[in-house]
Short mmCIF file of C-alpha atoms in Angstrom, two decimals:
data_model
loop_
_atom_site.label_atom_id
_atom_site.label_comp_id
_atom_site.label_asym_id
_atom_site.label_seq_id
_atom_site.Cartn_x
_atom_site.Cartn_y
_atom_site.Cartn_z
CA UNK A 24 -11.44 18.68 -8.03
CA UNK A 25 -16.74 21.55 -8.16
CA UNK A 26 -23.12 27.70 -8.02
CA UNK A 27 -24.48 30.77 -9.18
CA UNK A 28 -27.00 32.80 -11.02
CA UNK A 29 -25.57 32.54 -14.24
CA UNK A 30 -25.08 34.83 -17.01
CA UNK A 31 -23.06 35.57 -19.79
CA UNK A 32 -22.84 39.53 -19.58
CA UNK A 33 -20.83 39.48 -15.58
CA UNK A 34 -22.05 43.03 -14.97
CA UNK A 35 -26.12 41.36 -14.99
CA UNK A 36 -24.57 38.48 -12.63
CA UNK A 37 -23.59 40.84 -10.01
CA UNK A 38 -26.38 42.97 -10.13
CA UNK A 39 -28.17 39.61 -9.24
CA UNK A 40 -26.03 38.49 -7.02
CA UNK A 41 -27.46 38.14 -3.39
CA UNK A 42 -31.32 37.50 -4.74
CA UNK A 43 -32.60 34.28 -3.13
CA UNK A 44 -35.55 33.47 -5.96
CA UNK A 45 -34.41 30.73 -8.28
CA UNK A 46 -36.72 32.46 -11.02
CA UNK A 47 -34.23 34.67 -11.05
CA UNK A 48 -31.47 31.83 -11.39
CA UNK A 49 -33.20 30.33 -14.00
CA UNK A 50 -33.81 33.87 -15.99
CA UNK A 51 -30.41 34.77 -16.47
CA UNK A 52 -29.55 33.13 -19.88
CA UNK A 53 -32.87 33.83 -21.30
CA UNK A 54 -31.82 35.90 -23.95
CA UNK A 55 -29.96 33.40 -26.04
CA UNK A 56 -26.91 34.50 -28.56
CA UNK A 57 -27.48 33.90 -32.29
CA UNK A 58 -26.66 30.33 -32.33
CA UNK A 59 -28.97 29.11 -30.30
CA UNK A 60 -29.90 25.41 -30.32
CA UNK A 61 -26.23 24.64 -32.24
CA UNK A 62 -24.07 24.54 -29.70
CA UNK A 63 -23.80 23.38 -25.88
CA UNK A 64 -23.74 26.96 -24.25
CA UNK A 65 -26.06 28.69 -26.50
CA UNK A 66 -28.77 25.43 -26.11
CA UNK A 67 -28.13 25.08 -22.37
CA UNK A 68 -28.84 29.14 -22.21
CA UNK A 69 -32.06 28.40 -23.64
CA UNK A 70 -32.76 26.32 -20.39
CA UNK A 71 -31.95 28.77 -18.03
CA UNK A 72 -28.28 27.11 -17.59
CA UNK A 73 -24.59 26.98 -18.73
CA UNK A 74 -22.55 24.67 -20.00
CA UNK A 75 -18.71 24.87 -19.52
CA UNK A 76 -15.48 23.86 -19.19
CA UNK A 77 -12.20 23.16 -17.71
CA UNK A 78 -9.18 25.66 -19.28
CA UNK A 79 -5.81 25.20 -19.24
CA UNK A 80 -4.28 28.69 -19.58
CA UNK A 81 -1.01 27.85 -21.62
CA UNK A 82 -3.58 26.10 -24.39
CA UNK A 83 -5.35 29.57 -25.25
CA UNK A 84 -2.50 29.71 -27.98
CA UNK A 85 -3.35 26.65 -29.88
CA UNK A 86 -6.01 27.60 -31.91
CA UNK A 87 -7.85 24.66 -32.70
CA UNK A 88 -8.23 24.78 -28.60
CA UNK A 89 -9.79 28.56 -28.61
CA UNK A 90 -12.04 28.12 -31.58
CA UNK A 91 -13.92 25.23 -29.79
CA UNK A 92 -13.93 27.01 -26.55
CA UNK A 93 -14.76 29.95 -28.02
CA UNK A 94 -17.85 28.33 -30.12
CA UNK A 95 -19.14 25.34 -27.49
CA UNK A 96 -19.28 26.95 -24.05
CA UNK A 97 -20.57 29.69 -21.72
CA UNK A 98 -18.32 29.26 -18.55
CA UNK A 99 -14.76 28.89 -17.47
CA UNK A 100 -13.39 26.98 -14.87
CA UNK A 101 -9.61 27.17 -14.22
CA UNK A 102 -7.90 23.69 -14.61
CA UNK A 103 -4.92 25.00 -12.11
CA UNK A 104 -4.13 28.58 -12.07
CA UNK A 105 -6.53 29.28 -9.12
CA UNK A 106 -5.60 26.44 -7.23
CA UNK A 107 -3.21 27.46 -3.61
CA UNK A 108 0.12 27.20 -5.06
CA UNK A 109 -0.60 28.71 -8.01
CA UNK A 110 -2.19 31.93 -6.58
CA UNK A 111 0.21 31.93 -3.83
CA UNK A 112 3.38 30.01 -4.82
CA UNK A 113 5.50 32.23 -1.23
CA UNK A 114 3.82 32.83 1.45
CA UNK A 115 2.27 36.51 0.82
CA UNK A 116 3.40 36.63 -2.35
CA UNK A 117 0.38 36.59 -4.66
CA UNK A 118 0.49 35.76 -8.21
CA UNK A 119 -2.66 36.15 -10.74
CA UNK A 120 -0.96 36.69 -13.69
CA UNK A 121 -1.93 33.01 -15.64
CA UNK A 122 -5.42 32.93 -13.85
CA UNK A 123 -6.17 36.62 -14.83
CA UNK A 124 -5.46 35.58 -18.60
CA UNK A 125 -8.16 32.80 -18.43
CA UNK A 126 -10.40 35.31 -16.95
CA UNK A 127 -10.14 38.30 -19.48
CA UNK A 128 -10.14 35.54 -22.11
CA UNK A 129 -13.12 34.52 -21.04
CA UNK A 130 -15.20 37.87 -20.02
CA UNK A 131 -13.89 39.09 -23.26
CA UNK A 132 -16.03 36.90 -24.95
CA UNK A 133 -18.85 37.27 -22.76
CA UNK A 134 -18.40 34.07 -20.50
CA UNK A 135 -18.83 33.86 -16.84
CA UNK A 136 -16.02 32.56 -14.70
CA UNK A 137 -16.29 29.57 -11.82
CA UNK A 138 -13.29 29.61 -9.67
CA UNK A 139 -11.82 26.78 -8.49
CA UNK A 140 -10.31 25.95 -5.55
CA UNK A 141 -9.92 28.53 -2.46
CA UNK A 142 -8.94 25.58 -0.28
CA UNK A 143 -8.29 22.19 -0.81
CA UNK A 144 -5.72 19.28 1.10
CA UNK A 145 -4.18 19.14 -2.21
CA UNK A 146 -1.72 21.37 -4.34
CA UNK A 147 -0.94 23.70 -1.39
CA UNK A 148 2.34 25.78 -1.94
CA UNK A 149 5.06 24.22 -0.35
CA UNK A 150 5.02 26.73 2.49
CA UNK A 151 1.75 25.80 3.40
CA UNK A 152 2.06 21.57 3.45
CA UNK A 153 4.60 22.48 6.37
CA UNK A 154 2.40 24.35 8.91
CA UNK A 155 0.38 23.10 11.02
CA UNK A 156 -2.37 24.79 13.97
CA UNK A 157 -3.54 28.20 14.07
CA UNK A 158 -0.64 29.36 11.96
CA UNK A 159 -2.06 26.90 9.17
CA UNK A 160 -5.62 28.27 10.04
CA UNK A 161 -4.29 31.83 9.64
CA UNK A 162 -2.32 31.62 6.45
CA UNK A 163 -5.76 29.66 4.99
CA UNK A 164 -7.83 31.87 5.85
CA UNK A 165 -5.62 34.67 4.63
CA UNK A 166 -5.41 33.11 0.98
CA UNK A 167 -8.87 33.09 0.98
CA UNK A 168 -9.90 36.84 1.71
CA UNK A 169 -6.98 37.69 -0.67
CA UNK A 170 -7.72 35.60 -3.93
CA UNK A 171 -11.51 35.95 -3.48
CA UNK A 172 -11.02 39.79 -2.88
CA UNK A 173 -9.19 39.75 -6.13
CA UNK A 174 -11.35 38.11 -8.07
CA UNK A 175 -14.27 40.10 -6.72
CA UNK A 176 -16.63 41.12 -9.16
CA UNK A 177 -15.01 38.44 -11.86
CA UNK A 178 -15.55 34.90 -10.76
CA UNK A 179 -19.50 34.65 -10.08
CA UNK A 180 -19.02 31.36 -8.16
CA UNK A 181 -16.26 29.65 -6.26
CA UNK A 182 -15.42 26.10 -5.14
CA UNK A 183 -14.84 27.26 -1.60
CA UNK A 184 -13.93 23.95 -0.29
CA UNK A 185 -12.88 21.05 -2.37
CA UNK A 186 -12.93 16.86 -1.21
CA UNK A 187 -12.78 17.35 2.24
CA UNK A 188 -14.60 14.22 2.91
CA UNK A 189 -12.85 10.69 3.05
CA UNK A 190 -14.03 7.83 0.70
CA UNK A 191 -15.17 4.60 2.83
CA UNK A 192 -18.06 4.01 4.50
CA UNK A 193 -17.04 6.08 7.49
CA UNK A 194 -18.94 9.49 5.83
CA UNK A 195 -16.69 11.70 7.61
CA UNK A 196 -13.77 14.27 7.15
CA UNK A 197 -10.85 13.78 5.48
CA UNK A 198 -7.91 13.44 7.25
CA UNK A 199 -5.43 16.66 6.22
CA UNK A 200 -3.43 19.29 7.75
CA UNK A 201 -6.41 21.55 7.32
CA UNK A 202 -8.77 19.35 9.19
CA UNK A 203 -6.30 18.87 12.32
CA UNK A 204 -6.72 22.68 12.86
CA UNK A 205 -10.07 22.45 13.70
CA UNK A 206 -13.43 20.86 12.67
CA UNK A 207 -14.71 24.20 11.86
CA UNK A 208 -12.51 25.11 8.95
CA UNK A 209 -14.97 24.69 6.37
CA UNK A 210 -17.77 26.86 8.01
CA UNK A 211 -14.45 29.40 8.89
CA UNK A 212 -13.77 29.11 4.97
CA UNK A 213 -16.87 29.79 4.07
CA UNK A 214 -17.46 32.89 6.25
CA UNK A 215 -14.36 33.84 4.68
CA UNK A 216 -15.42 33.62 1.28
CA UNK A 217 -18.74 35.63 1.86
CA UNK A 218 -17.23 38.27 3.62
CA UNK A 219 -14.37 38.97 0.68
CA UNK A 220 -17.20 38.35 -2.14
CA UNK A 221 -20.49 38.82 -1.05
CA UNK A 222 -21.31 38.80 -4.61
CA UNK A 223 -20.03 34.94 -5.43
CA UNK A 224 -22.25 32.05 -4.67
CA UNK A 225 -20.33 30.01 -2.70
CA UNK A 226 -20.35 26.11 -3.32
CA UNK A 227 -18.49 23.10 -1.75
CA UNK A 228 -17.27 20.46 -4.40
CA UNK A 229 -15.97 16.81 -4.16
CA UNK A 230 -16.10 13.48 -6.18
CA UNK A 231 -17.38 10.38 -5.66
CA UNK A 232 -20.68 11.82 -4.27
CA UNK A 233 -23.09 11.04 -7.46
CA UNK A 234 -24.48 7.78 -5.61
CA UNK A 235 -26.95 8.63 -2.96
CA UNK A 236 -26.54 5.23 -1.32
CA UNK A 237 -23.00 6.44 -0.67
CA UNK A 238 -21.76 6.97 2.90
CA UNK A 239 -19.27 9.48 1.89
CA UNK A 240 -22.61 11.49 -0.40
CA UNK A 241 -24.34 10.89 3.09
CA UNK A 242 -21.69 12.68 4.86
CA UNK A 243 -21.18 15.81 2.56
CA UNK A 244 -25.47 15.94 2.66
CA UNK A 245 -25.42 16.07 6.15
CA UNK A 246 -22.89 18.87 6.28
CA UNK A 247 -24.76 21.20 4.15
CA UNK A 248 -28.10 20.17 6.13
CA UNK A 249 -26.11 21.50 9.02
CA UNK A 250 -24.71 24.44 7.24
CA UNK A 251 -28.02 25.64 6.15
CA UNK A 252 -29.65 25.55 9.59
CA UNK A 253 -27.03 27.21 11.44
CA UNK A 254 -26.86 30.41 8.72
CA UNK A 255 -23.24 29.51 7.57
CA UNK A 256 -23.48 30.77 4.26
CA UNK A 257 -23.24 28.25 1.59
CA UNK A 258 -25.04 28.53 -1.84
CA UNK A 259 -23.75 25.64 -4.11
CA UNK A 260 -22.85 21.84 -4.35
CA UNK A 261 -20.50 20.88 -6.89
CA UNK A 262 -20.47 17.06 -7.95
CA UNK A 263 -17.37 16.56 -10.17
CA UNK A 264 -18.80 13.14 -11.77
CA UNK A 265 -15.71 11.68 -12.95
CA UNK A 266 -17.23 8.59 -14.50
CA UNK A 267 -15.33 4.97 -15.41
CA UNK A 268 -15.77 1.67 -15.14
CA UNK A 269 -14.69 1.78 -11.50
CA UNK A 270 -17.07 4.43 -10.49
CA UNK A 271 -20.00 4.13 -12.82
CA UNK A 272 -22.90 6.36 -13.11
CA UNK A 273 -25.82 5.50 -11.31
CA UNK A 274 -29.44 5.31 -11.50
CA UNK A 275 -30.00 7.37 -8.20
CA UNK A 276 -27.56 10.34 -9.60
CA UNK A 277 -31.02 12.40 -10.19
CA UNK A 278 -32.29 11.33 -6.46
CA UNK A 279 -28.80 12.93 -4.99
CA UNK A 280 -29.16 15.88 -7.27
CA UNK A 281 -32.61 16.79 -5.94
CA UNK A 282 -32.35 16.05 -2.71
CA UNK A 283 -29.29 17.88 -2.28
CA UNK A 284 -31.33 20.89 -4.16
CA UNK A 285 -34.36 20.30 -1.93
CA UNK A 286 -31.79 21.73 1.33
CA UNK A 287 -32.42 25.18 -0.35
CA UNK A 288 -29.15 25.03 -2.44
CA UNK A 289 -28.17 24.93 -6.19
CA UNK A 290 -26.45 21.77 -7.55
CA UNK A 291 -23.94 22.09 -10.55
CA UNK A 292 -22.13 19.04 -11.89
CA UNK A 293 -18.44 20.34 -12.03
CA UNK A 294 -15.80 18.13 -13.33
CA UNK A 295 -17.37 15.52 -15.74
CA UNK A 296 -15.97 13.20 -17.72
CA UNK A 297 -16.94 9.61 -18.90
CA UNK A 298 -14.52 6.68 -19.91
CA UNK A 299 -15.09 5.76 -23.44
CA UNK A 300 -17.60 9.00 -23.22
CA UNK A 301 -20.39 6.48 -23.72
CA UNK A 302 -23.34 8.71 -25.71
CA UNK A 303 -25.97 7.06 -23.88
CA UNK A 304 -24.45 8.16 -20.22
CA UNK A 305 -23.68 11.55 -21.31
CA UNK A 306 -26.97 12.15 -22.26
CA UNK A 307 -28.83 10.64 -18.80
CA UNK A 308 -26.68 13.16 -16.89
CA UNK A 309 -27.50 16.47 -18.82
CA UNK A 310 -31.55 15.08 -18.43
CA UNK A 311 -30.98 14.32 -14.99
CA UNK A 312 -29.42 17.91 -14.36
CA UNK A 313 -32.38 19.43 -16.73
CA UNK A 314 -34.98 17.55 -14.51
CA UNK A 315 -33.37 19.60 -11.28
CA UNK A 316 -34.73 22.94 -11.01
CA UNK A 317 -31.54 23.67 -9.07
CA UNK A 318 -29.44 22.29 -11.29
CA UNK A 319 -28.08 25.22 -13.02
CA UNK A 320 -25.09 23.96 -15.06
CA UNK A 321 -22.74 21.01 -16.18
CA UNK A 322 -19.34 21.82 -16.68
CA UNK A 323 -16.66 19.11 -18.69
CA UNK A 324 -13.63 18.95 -17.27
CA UNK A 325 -11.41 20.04 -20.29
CA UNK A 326 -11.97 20.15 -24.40
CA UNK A 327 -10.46 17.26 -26.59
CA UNK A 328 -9.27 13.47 -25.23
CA UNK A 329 -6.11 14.84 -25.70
CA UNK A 330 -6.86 17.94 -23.17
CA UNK A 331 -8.49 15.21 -20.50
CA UNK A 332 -6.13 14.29 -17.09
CA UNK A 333 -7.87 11.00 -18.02
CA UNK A 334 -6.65 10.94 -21.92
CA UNK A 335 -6.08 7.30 -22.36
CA UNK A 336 -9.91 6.90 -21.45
CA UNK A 337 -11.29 9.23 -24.35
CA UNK A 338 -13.47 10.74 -21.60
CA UNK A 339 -14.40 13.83 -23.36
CA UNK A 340 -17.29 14.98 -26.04
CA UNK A 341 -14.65 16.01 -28.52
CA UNK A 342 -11.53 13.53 -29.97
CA UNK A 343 -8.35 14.92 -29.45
CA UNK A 344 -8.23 16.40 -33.20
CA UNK A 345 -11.21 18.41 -32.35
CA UNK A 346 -14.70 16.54 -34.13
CA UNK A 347 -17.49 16.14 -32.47
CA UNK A 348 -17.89 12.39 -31.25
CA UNK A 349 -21.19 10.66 -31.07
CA UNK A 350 -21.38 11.41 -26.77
CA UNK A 351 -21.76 15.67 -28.12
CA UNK A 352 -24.62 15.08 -30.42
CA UNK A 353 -26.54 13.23 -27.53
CA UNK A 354 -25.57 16.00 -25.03
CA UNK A 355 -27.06 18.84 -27.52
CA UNK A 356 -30.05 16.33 -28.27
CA UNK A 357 -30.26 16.71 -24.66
CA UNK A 358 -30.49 19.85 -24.20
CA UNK A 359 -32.70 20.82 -26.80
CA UNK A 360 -35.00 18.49 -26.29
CA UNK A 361 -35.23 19.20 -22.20
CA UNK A 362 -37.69 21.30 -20.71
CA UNK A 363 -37.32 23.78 -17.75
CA UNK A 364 -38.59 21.64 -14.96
CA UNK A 365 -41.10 22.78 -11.40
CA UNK A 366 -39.15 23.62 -8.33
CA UNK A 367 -37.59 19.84 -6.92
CA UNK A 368 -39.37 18.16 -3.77
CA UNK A 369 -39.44 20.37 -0.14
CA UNK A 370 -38.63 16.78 1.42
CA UNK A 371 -35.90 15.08 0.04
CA UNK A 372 -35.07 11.63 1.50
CA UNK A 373 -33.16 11.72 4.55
CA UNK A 374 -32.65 8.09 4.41
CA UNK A 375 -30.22 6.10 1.60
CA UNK A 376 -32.59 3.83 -0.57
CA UNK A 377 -32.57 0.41 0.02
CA UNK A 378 -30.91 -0.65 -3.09
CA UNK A 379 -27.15 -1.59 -2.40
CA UNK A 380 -24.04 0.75 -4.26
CA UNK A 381 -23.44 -0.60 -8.01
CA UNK A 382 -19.51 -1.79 -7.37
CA UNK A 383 -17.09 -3.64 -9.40
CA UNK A 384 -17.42 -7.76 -9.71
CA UNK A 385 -14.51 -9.72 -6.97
CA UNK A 386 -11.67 -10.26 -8.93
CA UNK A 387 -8.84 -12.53 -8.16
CA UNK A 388 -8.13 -12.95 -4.27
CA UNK A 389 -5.65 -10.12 -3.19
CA UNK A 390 -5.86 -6.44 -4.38
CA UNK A 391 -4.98 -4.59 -7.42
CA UNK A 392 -4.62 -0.81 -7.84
CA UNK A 393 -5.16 1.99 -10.52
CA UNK A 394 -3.72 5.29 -10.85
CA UNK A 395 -5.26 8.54 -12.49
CA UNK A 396 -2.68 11.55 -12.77
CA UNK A 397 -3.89 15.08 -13.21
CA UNK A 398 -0.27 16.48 -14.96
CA UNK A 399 0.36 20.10 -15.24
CA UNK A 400 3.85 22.12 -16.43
CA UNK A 401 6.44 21.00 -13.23
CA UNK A 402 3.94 18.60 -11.55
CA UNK A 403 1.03 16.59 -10.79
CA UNK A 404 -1.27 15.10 -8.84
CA UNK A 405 -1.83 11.21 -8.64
CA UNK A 406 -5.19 9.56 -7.08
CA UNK A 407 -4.47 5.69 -6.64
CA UNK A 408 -7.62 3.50 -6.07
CA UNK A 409 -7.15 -0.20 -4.32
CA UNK A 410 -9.76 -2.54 -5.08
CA UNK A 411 -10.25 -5.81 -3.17
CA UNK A 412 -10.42 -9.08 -4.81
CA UNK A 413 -12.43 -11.78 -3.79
CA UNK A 414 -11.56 -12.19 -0.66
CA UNK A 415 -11.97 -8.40 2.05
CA UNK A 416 -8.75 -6.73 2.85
CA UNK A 417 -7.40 -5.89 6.62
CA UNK A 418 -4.57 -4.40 5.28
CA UNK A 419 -2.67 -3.03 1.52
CA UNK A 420 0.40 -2.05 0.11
CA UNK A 421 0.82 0.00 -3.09
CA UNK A 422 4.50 -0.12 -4.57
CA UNK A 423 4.38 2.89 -7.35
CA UNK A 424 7.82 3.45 -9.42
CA UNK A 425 8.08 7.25 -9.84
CA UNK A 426 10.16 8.55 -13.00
CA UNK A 427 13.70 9.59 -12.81
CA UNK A 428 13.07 13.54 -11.72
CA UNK A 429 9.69 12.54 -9.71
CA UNK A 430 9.49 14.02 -5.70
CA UNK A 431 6.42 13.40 -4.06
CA UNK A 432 5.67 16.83 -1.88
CA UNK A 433 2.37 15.84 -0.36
CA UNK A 434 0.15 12.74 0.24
CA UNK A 435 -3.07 12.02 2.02
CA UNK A 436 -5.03 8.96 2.85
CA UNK A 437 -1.65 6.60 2.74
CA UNK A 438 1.63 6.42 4.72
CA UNK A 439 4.57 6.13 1.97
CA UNK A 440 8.32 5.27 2.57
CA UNK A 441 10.05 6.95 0.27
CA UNK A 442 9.59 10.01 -2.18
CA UNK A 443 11.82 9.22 -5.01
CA UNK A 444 12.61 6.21 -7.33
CA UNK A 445 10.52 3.28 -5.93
CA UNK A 446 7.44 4.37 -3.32
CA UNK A 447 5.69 2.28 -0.84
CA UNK A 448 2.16 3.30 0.18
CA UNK A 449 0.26 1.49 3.54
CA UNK A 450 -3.25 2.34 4.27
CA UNK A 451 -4.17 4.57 7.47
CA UNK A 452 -6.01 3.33 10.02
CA UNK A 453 -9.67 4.09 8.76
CA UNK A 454 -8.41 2.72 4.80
CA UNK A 455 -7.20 -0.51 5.56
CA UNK A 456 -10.17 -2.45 6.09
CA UNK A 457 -12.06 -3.37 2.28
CA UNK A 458 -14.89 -5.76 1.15
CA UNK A 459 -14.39 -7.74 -1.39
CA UNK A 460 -14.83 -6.09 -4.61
CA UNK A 461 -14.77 -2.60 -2.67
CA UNK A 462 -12.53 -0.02 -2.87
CA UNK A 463 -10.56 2.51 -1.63
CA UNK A 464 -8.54 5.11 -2.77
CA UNK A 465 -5.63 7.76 -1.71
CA UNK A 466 -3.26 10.10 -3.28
CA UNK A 467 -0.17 12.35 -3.85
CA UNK A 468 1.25 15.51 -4.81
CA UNK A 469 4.51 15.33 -6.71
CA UNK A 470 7.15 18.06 -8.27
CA UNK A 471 8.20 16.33 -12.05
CA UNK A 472 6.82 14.27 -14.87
CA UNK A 473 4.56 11.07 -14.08
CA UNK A 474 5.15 9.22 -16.98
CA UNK A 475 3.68 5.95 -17.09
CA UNK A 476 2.97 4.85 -13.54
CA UNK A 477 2.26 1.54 -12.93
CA UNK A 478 1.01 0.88 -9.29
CA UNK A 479 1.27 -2.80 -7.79
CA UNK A 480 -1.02 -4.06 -5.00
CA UNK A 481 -0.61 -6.62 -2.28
CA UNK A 482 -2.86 -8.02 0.82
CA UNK A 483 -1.53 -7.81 3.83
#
């Protein structure tokens, strides 16, 4: 949904670990494996970096799957199995059995391990979505210590906090049941972390943060400014960097990267994929990353089209019968071409540029809305973005049919009548309000099979 000194060989990580000079950062994949310059982890070690991706534990059987992974990357991120109701489906009742696989499959081969998420608003255990107050604040705080404490010495990074910020130009929190215990439950997650792993970098992740003009980038900037003043112990930013038509990349994604890195923390992008995976894009993000000291890694968030959440948008740098498309030769290009850049700028801007955020042209008066589904075995998670036509929105309704089987267990950023059959979805109070051409977006948790969804929108 999203950060160390990275290295191949996990027992040279954690004898690193805690060491504040980047040269060390950037030392760690200096010895590069035989294959060096051929494929995207061996050529991104030459630069001092990694280059990984997302793994989905029940597809380390299909072979086709393995031999890519096995040949193409360095790290590991967990699609799911690390997520809350994975690692902790009853309350105290911890199970690692399908993240550990991922792990030894990938320290077996000598890759390092990101972990992904400790805690998030989303894909909580049942259990969980139903507390509320210092119980909630307990029980997270408890699922941290306990997955990071077993993963100790394994996972050299971890998205400690994922999307906690709201999209809109408010720049602030999220609402979710983790936020209403208290605006301190990052820094209190955090603390957490560090004192279960001292050994982990710890990073905060979200999406939707590439454009520096960006309120909600703003936000999340100003957070970590804060962090880093006050001692609370964060060592990471994760941009996920899910690029499409509706959230482009942009020509200030190297200005946020630096001056994110310029606050004395190391930037990873942690989640990307591109619709269409346009060669040209692809290759402007891995030279924006390379020109960031602090940029340390790019991870793609899954193998083959056919492995992407976003499959119908042939997001990824491999089709889904496992060539290489046009967008991997310009990533490798990339990297082999990049050099190992000077330490980024002591004073980043503190100020948005001037130039306004690229959006989408008006469309026709009213709204219309798009839906992105992240599917797993038993469930999913939906993210619906409205987008304003010609004419601003005070108000939006989203009528989504679910499949026969479909429960939604957990929303944010929408009321909803009904969690079967035929949903409604309102906006909140700080959602409702869109310029024309602007958008905004919310989502859902749901037990089943999405299907085809096919969202409706209407002004109101």
């Amino acid at each position: 949904m999203r950060s160390t000194r990275w290295k191949a060989a996990s027992r040279a990580a954690i004898a690193l670990a805690g060491a504040g000079a980047l040269a060390a950062s950037m030392a760690l994949f200096a010895t590069a494996p035989a294959s060096a310059g051929t494929t995207l982890g061996a050529s991104a070690a030459e630069k001092g970096r990694y280059f990984g991706t997302a793994v989905a534990g029940f597809k380390l059987s299909d072979s086709a799957y393995t031999t890519i992974l096995n040949r193409e990357f360095n790290m590991v991120t967990a699609e799911n199995e690390m997520k809350m109701n994975a690692t902790e489906p009853q309350q105290g009742q911890f199970s690692y059995g399908a993240a550990d696989q991922i792990v030894n499959h990938a320290r077996s081969r000598g890759m390092s391990v990101r972990g992904h998420t400790l805690a998030w608003h989303s894909q909580q255990p049942g259990w969980m979505e139903s507390m509320s107050g210092s119980a909630l604040r307990q029980a997270m705080l408890n699922h941290v210590t306990q997955v990071a404490t077993h993963f100790r010495g394994q996972v050299v990074a971890w998205d400690v906090v994922n999307e906690a910020f709201a999209d809109g130009s408010s720049g602030g929190r999220r609402d979710s049941n983790l936020q209403r215990t208290g605006n301190d439950w990052i820094e209190a997650a955090f603390r957490a972390a560090r004192a279960a792993d001292p050994g982990a970098k710890l990073c905060y992740n979200d999406y939707n943060t590439d454009n520096w003009t960006h309120a909600k980038t703003q936000g999340v900037y100003n957070m970590v400014r804060d962090f880093k003043a006050r001692g609370v112990p964060i060592d990471c930013v994760g941009f996920q960097s899910h690029f499409n038509n509706e959230s482009p990349y942009v020509s200030n994604y190297r200005t946020t990267l630096s001056s994110f890195a310029a606050l004395g923390v190391d930037v990873q992008i942690t989640e990307l994929d591109i619709q269409g995976a346009s060669a040209s894009t692809y290759r402007s993000v891995v030279e924006d990353c390379l020109a960031v000291a602090r940029c340390n890694g790019i991870t793609v968030w899954g193998i083959r089209d056919s492995d992407s959440w976003r499959a119908s948008q042939t997001p990824l740098l491999f089709n889904s019968n496992g060539s290489k498309k046009p967008a991997y030769d310009a990533v490798l290009a990339a990297l082999n071409n990049g050099t190992t850049p000077t330490d980024p700028p002591t004073d980043p801007p503190t100020d948005p540029p001037t130039d306004p955020p690229t959006t989408p042209p008006p469309g026709p008066g009213g709204c219309t809305a798009t839906v992105s589904v992240n599917q797993w075995t038993g469930g999913f998670v939906a993210n619906v973005r409205v987008t304003a036509g010609s004419s601003a929105l005070s108000g939006w309704t989203v009528t989504i049919a679910l499949p026969s089987g479909a429960t939604v267990t957990n929303a944010w950023s929408a009321n909803r009548s009904g969690n079967t059959g035929t949903t409604n979805w309102t906006n909140v109070a700080y959602n409702g309000q869109v310029g024309a051409g602007q958008s905004t977006e919310y989502g859902f948790q749901a037990n089943g099979t999405a299907g085809s969804l096919s969202p409706t929108c209407s002004a109101r």
